[in-house]
PDB file of C-alpha atoms in Angstrom:
ATOM      1  CA  UNK A   6      -3.512  19.363   5.647  1.00  0.00           C
ATOM      2  CA  UNK A   7      -3.287  16.012   3.053  1.00  0.00           C
ATOM      3  CA  UNK A   8      -0.763  13.393   5.342  1.00  0.00           C
ATOM      4  CA  UNK A   9       0.296   9.179   4.056  1.00  0.00           C
ATOM      5  CA  UNK A  10       0.790   6.816   7.242  1.00  0.00           C
ATOM      6  CA  UNK A  11       2.646   4.350   6.254  1.00  0.00           C
ATOM      7  CA  UNK A  12       1.949   1.809   9.000  1.00  0.00           C
ATOM      8  CA  UNK A  13       3.992  -1.758   9.245  1.00  0.00           C
ATOM      9  CA  UNK A  14       2.180  -4.519   9.656  1.00  0.00           C
ATOM     10  CA  UNK A  15       5.104  -5.658  12.203  1.00  0.00           C
ATOM     11  CA  UNK A  16       3.209  -2.278  14.213  1.00  0.00           C
ATOM     12  CA  UNK A  17      -0.094  -2.466  13.518  1.00  0.00           C
ATOM     13  CA  UNK A  18      -0.015  -6.123  14.448  1.00  0.00           C
ATOM     14  CA  UNK A  19       2.999  -7.940  15.732  1.00  0.00           C
ATOM     15  CA  UNK A  20       0.130 -10.372  16.765  1.00  0.00           C
ATOM     16  CA  UNK A  21      -3.107 -10.103  15.770  1.00  0.00           C
ATOM     17  CA  UNK A  22      -4.798  -8.394  19.211  1.00  0.00           C
ATOM     18  CA  UNK A  23      -7.133  -6.179  18.682  1.00  0.00           C
ATOM     19  CA  UNK A  24      -6.752  -3.158  21.603  1.00  0.00           C
ATOM     20  CA  UNK A  25      -3.856  -2.709  19.071  1.00  0.00           C
ATOM     21  CA  UNK A  26      -5.498  -2.286  15.732  1.00  0.00           C
ATOM     22  CA  UNK A  27      -8.188  -0.184  17.740  1.00  0.00           C
ATOM     23  CA  UNK A  28      -5.519   2.093  20.044  1.00  0.00           C
ATOM     24  CA  UNK A  29      -4.297   2.718  15.494  1.00  0.00           C
ATOM     25  CA  UNK A  30      -8.098   3.387  14.911  1.00  0.00           C
ATOM     26  CA  UNK A  31      -8.533   5.625  17.117  1.00  0.00           C
ATOM     27  CA  UNK A  32      -5.177   7.906  16.620  1.00  0.00           C
ATOM     28  CA  UNK A  33      -6.763   8.519  12.723  1.00  0.00           C
ATOM     29  CA  UNK A  34     -10.315   9.140  14.048  1.00  0.00           C
ATOM     30  CA  UNK A  35      -8.534  11.895  16.331  1.00  0.00           C
ATOM     31  CA  UNK A  36      -6.432  13.098  13.006  1.00  0.00           C
ATOM     32  CA  UNK A  37      -9.244  13.380  11.070  1.00  0.00           C
ATOM     33  CA  UNK A  38     -11.009  15.239  13.615  1.00  0.00           C
ATOM     34  CA  UNK A  39      -8.231  17.407  13.599  1.00  0.00           C
ATOM     35  CA  UNK A  40      -8.927  17.942   9.821  1.00  0.00           C
ATOM     36  CA  UNK A  41      -6.299  15.835   8.674  1.00  0.00           C
ATOM     37  CA  UNK A  42      -6.945  14.026   5.367  1.00  0.00           C
ATOM     38  CA  UNK A  43      -5.471  10.617   5.656  1.00  0.00           C
ATOM     39  CA  UNK A  44      -4.253   7.928   2.989  1.00  0.00           C
ATOM     40  CA  UNK A  45      -3.264   4.833   5.451  1.00  0.00           C
ATOM     41  CA  UNK A  46      -0.725   2.233   3.128  1.00  0.00           C
ATOM     42  CA  UNK A  47      -0.295  -1.177   5.753  1.00  0.00           C
ATOM     43  CA  UNK A  48       2.425  -3.591   4.962  1.00  0.00           C
ATOM     44  CA  UNK A  49       2.884  -6.889   5.822  1.00  0.00           C
ATOM     45  CA  UNK A  50       4.690  -6.972   8.801  1.00  0.00           C
ATOM     46  CA  UNK A  51       5.269 -11.089  10.028  1.00  0.00           C
ATOM     47  CA  UNK A  52       3.148 -12.420   9.288  1.00  0.00           C
ATOM     48  CA  UNK A  53       3.792 -11.606   5.763  1.00  0.00           C
ATOM     49  CA  UNK A  54       7.303 -13.226   6.333  1.00  0.00           C
ATOM     50  CA  UNK A  55       5.236 -16.208   7.555  1.00  0.00           C
ATOM     51  CA  UNK A  56       3.547 -16.926   4.554  1.00  0.00           C
ATOM     52  CA  UNK A  57       6.469 -16.172   2.202  1.00  0.00           C
ATOM     53  CA  UNK A  58       8.923 -18.330   3.751  1.00  0.00           C
ATOM     54  CA  UNK A  59       6.551 -21.159   3.776  1.00  0.00           C
ATOM     55  CA  UNK A  60       5.606 -20.633  -0.160  1.00  0.00           C
ATOM     56  CA  UNK A  61       9.270 -20.788  -1.061  1.00  0.00           C
ATOM     57  CA  UNK A  62       9.635 -23.841   0.641  1.00  0.00           C
ATOM     58  CA  UNK A  63       7.323 -25.130  -1.625  1.00  0.00           C
ATOM     59  CA  UNK A  64       9.259 -23.047  -4.569  1.00  0.00           C
ATOM     60  CA  UNK A  65       7.054 -20.831  -5.224  1.00  0.00           C
ATOM     61  CA  UNK A  66       8.650 -17.305  -7.803  1.00  0.00           C
ATOM     62  CA  UNK A  67       9.781 -14.758  -6.710  1.00  0.00           C
ATOM     63  CA  UNK A  68       6.339 -13.109  -8.692  1.00  0.00           C
ATOM     64  CA  UNK A  69       3.988 -16.424  -6.708  1.00  0.00           C
ATOM     65  CA  UNK A  70       6.005 -14.242  -3.179  1.00  0.00           C
ATOM     66  CA  UNK A  71       5.405 -10.955  -3.724  1.00  0.00           C
ATOM     67  CA  UNK A  72       1.658 -11.391  -5.066  1.00  0.00           C
ATOM     68  CA  UNK A  73       0.666 -13.362  -1.872  1.00  0.00           C
ATOM     69  CA  UNK A  74       2.588 -10.619   0.720  1.00  0.00           C
ATOM     70  CA  UNK A  75       0.077  -8.171  -1.541  1.00  0.00           C
ATOM     71  CA  UNK A  76      -2.504 -10.483   0.194  1.00  0.00           C
ATOM     72  CA  UNK A  77      -1.405 -10.101   3.464  1.00  0.00           C
ATOM     73  CA  UNK A  78      -1.062  -6.431   3.450  1.00  0.00           C
ATOM     74  CA  UNK A  79      -4.503  -6.377   1.989  1.00  0.00           C
ATOM     75  CA  UNK A  80      -6.050  -8.405   5.101  1.00  0.00           C
ATOM     76  CA  UNK A  81      -3.734  -5.682   7.481  1.00  0.00           C
ATOM     77  CA  UNK A  82      -6.280  -3.377   6.044  1.00  0.00           C
ATOM     78  CA  UNK A  83      -9.167  -4.747   6.001  1.00  0.00           C
ATOM     79  CA  UNK A  84      -8.281  -4.898   9.372  1.00  0.00           C
ATOM     80  CA  UNK A  85      -7.541  -2.114  10.724  1.00  0.00           C
ATOM     81  CA  UNK A  86     -10.863  -0.556   8.173  1.00  0.00           C
ATOM     82  CA  UNK A  87     -12.610  -2.662  10.809  1.00  0.00           C
ATOM     83  CA  UNK A  88     -11.834  -0.907  14.012  1.00  0.00           C
ATOM     84  CA  UNK A  89     -12.319   2.267  12.110  1.00  0.00           C
ATOM     85  CA  UNK A  90     -15.665   4.580  11.857  1.00  0.00           C
ATOM     86  CA  UNK A  91     -17.971   5.547   9.007  1.00  0.00           C
ATOM     87  CA  UNK A  92     -14.872   7.552   7.372  1.00  0.00           C
ATOM     88  CA  UNK A  93     -13.208   5.162   6.425  1.00  0.00           C
ATOM     89  CA  UNK A  94     -13.120   3.651   2.584  1.00  0.00           C
ATOM     90  CA  UNK A  95     -14.768   0.582   3.601  1.00  0.00           C
ATOM     91  CA  UNK A  96     -12.627  -1.859   0.632  1.00  0.00           C
ATOM     92  CA  UNK A  97      -8.435  -1.304   1.056  1.00  0.00           C
ATOM     93  CA  UNK A  98      -7.802   0.632  -2.855  1.00  0.00           C
ATOM     94  CA  UNK A  99      -6.140  -1.291  -4.911  1.00  0.00           C
ATOM     95  CA  UNK A 100      -4.274   1.236  -6.597  1.00  0.00           C
ATOM     96  CA  UNK A 101      -3.243   5.150  -6.390  1.00  0.00           C
ATOM     97  CA  UNK A 102      -6.681   5.847  -8.856  1.00  0.00           C
ATOM     98  CA  UNK A 103      -8.879   4.104  -6.297  1.00  0.00           C
ATOM     99  CA  UNK A 104      -7.171   6.126  -2.849  1.00  0.00           C
ATOM    100  CA  UNK A 105      -6.837   9.379  -4.713  1.00  0.00           C
ATOM    101  CA  UNK A 106     -11.032   9.205  -5.336  1.00  0.00           C
ATOM    102  CA  UNK A 107     -11.509   7.984  -1.055  1.00  0.00           C
ATOM    103  CA  UNK A 108      -9.389  10.766   0.565  1.00  0.00           C
ATOM    104  CA  UNK A 109     -10.092  13.570  -2.049  1.00  0.00           C
ATOM    105  CA  UNK A 110     -13.831  12.950  -1.341  1.00  0.00           C
ATOM    106  CA  UNK A 111     -12.846  13.373   2.179  1.00  0.00           C
ATOM    107  CA  UNK A 112     -12.897   9.521   3.546  1.00  0.00           C
ATOM    108  CA  UNK A 113      -9.774   7.378   4.832  1.00  0.00           C
ATOM    109  CA  UNK A 114      -7.872   5.133   1.879  1.00  0.00           C
ATOM    110  CA  UNK A 115      -6.512   2.284   3.765  1.00  0.00           C
ATOM    111  CA  UNK A 116      -3.781  -0.334   1.191  1.00  0.00           C
ATOM    112  CA  UNK A 117      -2.175  -2.459   1.210  1.00  0.00           C
ATOM    113  CA  UNK A 118       0.599  -3.971  -1.873  1.00  0.00           C
ATOM    114  CA  UNK A 119      -0.016  -2.569  -5.457  1.00  0.00           C
ATOM    115  CA  UNK A 120       2.131  -4.626  -7.660  1.00  0.00           C
ATOM    116  CA  UNK A 121       4.689  -7.163  -7.612  1.00  0.00           C
ATOM    117  CA  UNK A 122       8.700  -6.074  -6.785  1.00  0.00           C
ATOM    118  CA  UNK A 123       7.313  -2.473  -5.129  1.00  0.00           C
ATOM    119  CA  UNK A 124       6.836  -2.832  -1.101  1.00  0.00           C
ATOM    120  CA  UNK A 125       4.930  -1.029   1.091  1.00  0.00           C
ATOM    121  CA  UNK A 126       6.416   1.337   1.582  1.00  0.00           C
ATOM    122  CA  UNK A 127       7.033   2.262  -1.850  1.00  0.00           C
ATOM    123  CA  UNK A 128       3.794   2.602  -2.148  1.00  0.00           C
ATOM    124  CA  UNK A 129       3.595   4.691   0.547  1.00  0.00           C
ATOM    125  CA  UNK A 130       6.084   6.922  -1.165  1.00  0.00           C
ATOM    126  CA  UNK A 131       4.357   6.790  -4.062  1.00  0.00           C
ATOM    127  CA  UNK A 132       0.841   7.709  -2.854  1.00  0.00           C
ATOM    128  CA  UNK A 133       1.419  10.810  -1.229  1.00  0.00           C
ATOM    129  CA  UNK A 134       3.073  12.206  -4.106  1.00  0.00           C
ATOM    130  CA  UNK A 135       0.212  10.877  -5.778  1.00  0.00           C
ATOM    131  CA  UNK A 136      -1.827  12.962  -3.839  1.00  0.00           C
ATOM    132  CA  UNK A 137       0.278  16.003  -3.160  1.00  0.00           C
ATOM    133  CA  UNK A 138       0.466  15.039  -0.089  1.00  0.00           C
ATOM    134  CA  UNK A 139       1.791  17.932   2.496  1.00  0.00           C
ATOM    135  CA  UNK A 140       3.491  15.397   5.125  1.00  0.00           C
ATOM    136  CA  UNK A 141       4.764  11.500   4.967  1.00  0.00           C
ATOM    137  CA  UNK A 142       4.579   9.488   7.941  1.00  0.00           C
ATOM    138  CA  UNK A 143       6.373   5.490   8.334  1.00  0.00           C
ATOM    139  CA  UNK A 144       5.666   4.297  11.661  1.00  0.00           C
ATOM    140  CA  UNK A 145       8.819   1.270  12.002  1.00  0.00           C
ATOM    141  CA  UNK A 146       9.651  -0.600  14.550  1.00  0.00           C
ATOM    142  CA  UNK A 147      12.947   2.029  14.391  1.00  0.00           C
ATOM    143  CA  UNK A 148      12.692   5.125  15.338  1.00  0.00           C
ATOM    144  CA  UNK A 149      14.757   7.205  12.587  1.00  0.00           C
ATOM    145  CA  UNK A 150      18.008   6.471  10.905  1.00  0.00           C
ATOM    146  CA  UNK A 151      20.211   5.731  11.301  1.00  0.00           C
ATOM    147  CA  UNK A 152      23.894   5.447   9.723  1.00  0.00           C
ATOM    148  CA  UNK A 153      23.833   1.212  11.236  1.00  0.00           C
ATOM    149  CA  UNK A 154      21.590  -0.896  12.134  1.00  0.00           C
ATOM    150  CA  UNK A 155      21.402   0.227  16.044  1.00  0.00           C
ATOM    151  CA  UNK A 156      20.074  -3.943  16.417  1.00  0.00           C
ATOM    152  CA  UNK A 157      23.672  -5.409  14.780  1.00  0.00           C
ATOM    153  CA  UNK A 158      26.221  -1.892  15.975  1.00  0.00           C
ATOM    154  CA  UNK A 159      25.530  -0.448  19.284  1.00  0.00           C
ATOM    155  CA  UNK A 160      27.557   2.305  18.193  1.00  0.00           C
ATOM    156  CA  UNK A 161      25.403   3.299  15.310  1.00  0.00           C
ATOM    157  CA  UNK A 162      24.123   6.781  15.587  1.00  0.00           C
ATOM    158  CA  UNK A 163      19.936   8.551  14.783  1.00  0.00           C
ATOM    159  CA  UNK A 164      20.182  11.445  11.661  1.00  0.00           C
ATOM    160  CA  UNK A 165      18.715  14.161  13.337  1.00  0.00           C
ATOM    161  CA  UNK A 166      17.293  15.405   9.970  1.00  0.00           C
ATOM    162  CA  UNK A 167      18.282  14.471   5.942  1.00  0.00           C
ATOM    163  CA  UNK A 168      17.729  16.332   2.739  1.00  0.00           C
ATOM    164  CA  UNK A 169      16.564  13.425   0.941  1.00  0.00           C
ATOM    165  CA  UNK A 170      19.396  12.981  -1.591  1.00  0.00           C
ATOM    166  CA  UNK A 171      20.552  12.583   1.364  1.00  0.00           C
ATOM    167  CA  UNK A 172      18.370   9.878   2.693  1.00  0.00           C
ATOM    168  CA  UNK A 173      19.250   7.782  -0.290  1.00  0.00           C
ATOM    169  CA  UNK A 174      22.693   8.406   0.117  1.00  0.00           C
ATOM    170  CA  UNK A 175      22.374   6.603   3.169  1.00  0.00           C
ATOM    171  CA  UNK A 176      19.904   4.009   2.217  1.00  0.00           C
ATOM    172  CA  UNK A 177      22.224   2.538  -0.590  1.00  0.00           C
ATOM    173  CA  UNK A 178      24.894   0.305   0.448  1.00  0.00           C
ATOM    174  CA  UNK A 179      21.545  -0.855   3.522  1.00  0.00           C
ATOM    175  CA  UNK A 180      19.948  -2.183   0.252  1.00  0.00           C
ATOM    176  CA  UNK A 181      22.994  -3.721  -0.336  1.00  0.00           C
ATOM    177  CA  UNK A 182      23.882  -5.810   2.115  1.00  0.00           C
ATOM    178  CA  UNK A 183      22.443  -9.604   2.613  1.00  0.00           C
ATOM    179  CA  UNK A 184      19.695  -9.879   5.140  1.00  0.00           C
ATOM    180  CA  UNK A 185      19.880  -6.033   5.291  1.00  0.00           C
ATOM    181  CA  UNK A 186      16.664  -3.449   6.486  1.00  0.00           C
ATOM    182  CA  UNK A 187      16.397   0.226   6.186  1.00  0.00           C
ATOM    183  CA  UNK A 188      13.572   1.374   8.310  1.00  0.00           C
ATOM    184  CA  UNK A 189      12.393   2.963   4.755  1.00  0.00           C
ATOM    185  CA  UNK A 190      13.901   0.690   1.049  1.00  0.00           C
ATOM    186  CA  UNK A 191      15.731   2.529  -1.456  1.00  0.00           C
ATOM    187  CA  UNK A 192      12.596   3.212  -3.732  1.00  0.00           C
ATOM    188  CA  UNK A 193      10.378   4.860  -1.649  1.00  0.00           C
ATOM    189  CA  UNK A 194      14.068   6.735  -0.883  1.00  0.00           C
ATOM    190  CA  UNK A 195      14.227   7.308  -4.546  1.00  0.00           C
ATOM    191  CA  UNK A 196      10.816   8.673  -4.620  1.00  0.00           C
ATOM    192  CA  UNK A 197      10.690  11.175  -1.920  1.00  0.00           C
ATOM    193  CA  UNK A 198      13.955  12.460  -3.435  1.00  0.00           C
ATOM    194  CA  UNK A 199      12.053  13.368  -6.886  1.00  0.00           C
ATOM    195  CA  UNK A 200       8.786  14.699  -5.096  1.00  0.00           C
ATOM    196  CA  UNK A 201      10.610  16.137  -2.864  1.00  0.00           C
ATOM    197  CA  UNK A 202       8.567  15.193  -0.055  1.00  0.00           C
ATOM    198  CA  UNK A 203       8.918  16.146   4.035  1.00  0.00           C
ATOM    199  CA  UNK A 204       8.862  12.746   5.282  1.00  0.00           C
ATOM    200  CA  UNK A 205       9.286  11.311   9.075  1.00  0.00           C
ATOM    201  CA  UNK A 206      10.681   8.402  10.542  1.00  0.00           C
ATOM    202  CA  UNK A 207       9.862   7.077  13.598  1.00  0.00           C
ATOM    203  CA  UNK A 208       9.237   4.466  16.102  1.00  0.00           C
ATOM    204  CA  UNK A 209       5.410   3.942  15.177  1.00  0.00           C
ATOM    205  CA  UNK A 210       4.201   1.274  18.456  1.00  0.00           C
ATOM    206  CA  UNK A 211       2.675   4.118  19.991  1.00  0.00           C
ATOM    207  CA  UNK A 212       0.237   5.076  18.074  1.00  0.00           C
ATOM    208  CA  UNK A 213      -0.050   8.735  20.411  1.00  0.00           C
ATOM    209  CA  UNK A 214       3.930   9.190  18.767  1.00  0.00           C
ATOM    210  CA  UNK A 215       2.423   9.331  14.534  1.00  0.00           C
ATOM    211  CA  UNK A 216      -0.434  12.161  17.135  1.00  0.00           C
ATOM    212  CA  UNK A 217       2.507  14.253  18.063  1.00  0.00           C
ATOM    213  CA  UNK A 218       4.744  13.892  14.030  1.00  0.00           C
ATOM    214  CA  UNK A 219       1.722  14.464  12.424  1.00  0.00           C
ATOM    215  CA  UNK A 220      -0.146  17.595  14.465  1.00  0.00           C
ATOM    216  CA  UNK A 221       3.057  19.323  15.879  1.00  0.00           C
ATOM    217  CA  UNK A 222       6.080  18.402  13.876  1.00  0.00           C
ATOM    218  CA  UNK A 223       7.140  16.295  17.111  1.00  0.00           C
ATOM    219  CA  UNK A 224       8.561  13.520  17.377  1.00  0.00           C
ATOM    220  CA  UNK A 225      12.096  11.181  18.330  1.00  0.00           C
ATOM    221  CA  UNK A 226      12.781  10.120  14.836  1.00  0.00           C
ATOM    222  CA  UNK A 227      14.257  11.326  11.873  1.00  0.00           C
ATOM    223  CA  UNK A 228      13.089  14.689  10.094  1.00  0.00           C
ATOM    224  CA  UNK A 229      13.393  14.652   5.893  1.00  0.00           C
ATOM    225  CA  UNK A 230      13.451  17.703   4.897  1.00  0.00           C
ATOM    226  CA  UNK A 231      13.773  18.660   1.086  1.00  0.00           C
ATOM    227  CA  UNK A 232      16.363  21.450   1.062  1.00  0.00           C
ATOM    228  CA  UNK A 233      14.447  25.135   1.249  1.00  0.00           C
ATOM    229  CA  UNK A 234      11.396  23.424   2.843  1.00  0.00           C
ATOM    230  CA  UNK A 235       9.417  25.323   5.768  1.00  0.00           C
ATOM    231  CA  UNK A 236       7.237  23.584   8.051  1.00  0.00           C
ATOM    232  CA  UNK A 237       3.818  22.797   6.600  1.00  0.00           C
ATOM    233  CA  UNK A 238       2.027  25.788   7.560  1.00  0.00           C
ATOM    234  CA  UNK A 239      -0.534  23.834   9.691  1.00  0.00           C
ATOM    235  CA  UNK A 240       1.854  23.325  11.935  1.00  0.00           C
ATOM    236  CA  UNK A 241       2.694  27.390  12.470  1.00  0.00           C
ATOM    237  CA  UNK A 242      -1.362  27.927  13.465  1.00  0.00           C
ATOM    238  CA  UNK A 243      -1.569  25.382  16.034  1.00  0.00           C
TER     239      UNK A 243
END
């Protein structure tokens, strides 16, 4: 089973806690041990936002801000690489070709951002499409996709399952609201729709939740299932 994991920086490193990074590394190594081929895309989290805020106060332009954020994602990627064993490509991939080459030779590929104007949400979706992933998993700070921001609206309801087309419809209005934060951004949603890629969005604070989602399809988040899509055959064999 070929899997792309989008690992939010605020999930991997809300603060510099080596035990948390090691726990995720252990989960990834267990997935590899179960026969999964893995690409991991790491976000910048709060550290990236802090740097971007400071740079904005220094009148940096948007491309400079994006480049700064990309640098932070790559530092987070290198931190995770440090915790992984011999099965990982020792340097963060800087583009999709590098990541795909590592995955195809049996290494875990870890990468951050790629280009200004593109979030790591979108990078993960593009990588999943590029390598024909069986499953794309977003390990975020939110337990799935909701019809409103659950941090603001206590009546917000979670979607247990969406089609890629429905995902785009849900994310579009969220992307228009200043300060709104959907667990998956609009470009990522459109790439998922284009690829018809099975996707899971879940709370990634517990690495074990990611393991269960990948190995068994069991989670408390949101499934994004293409119309007529079937469960990965890998799950049926377990």
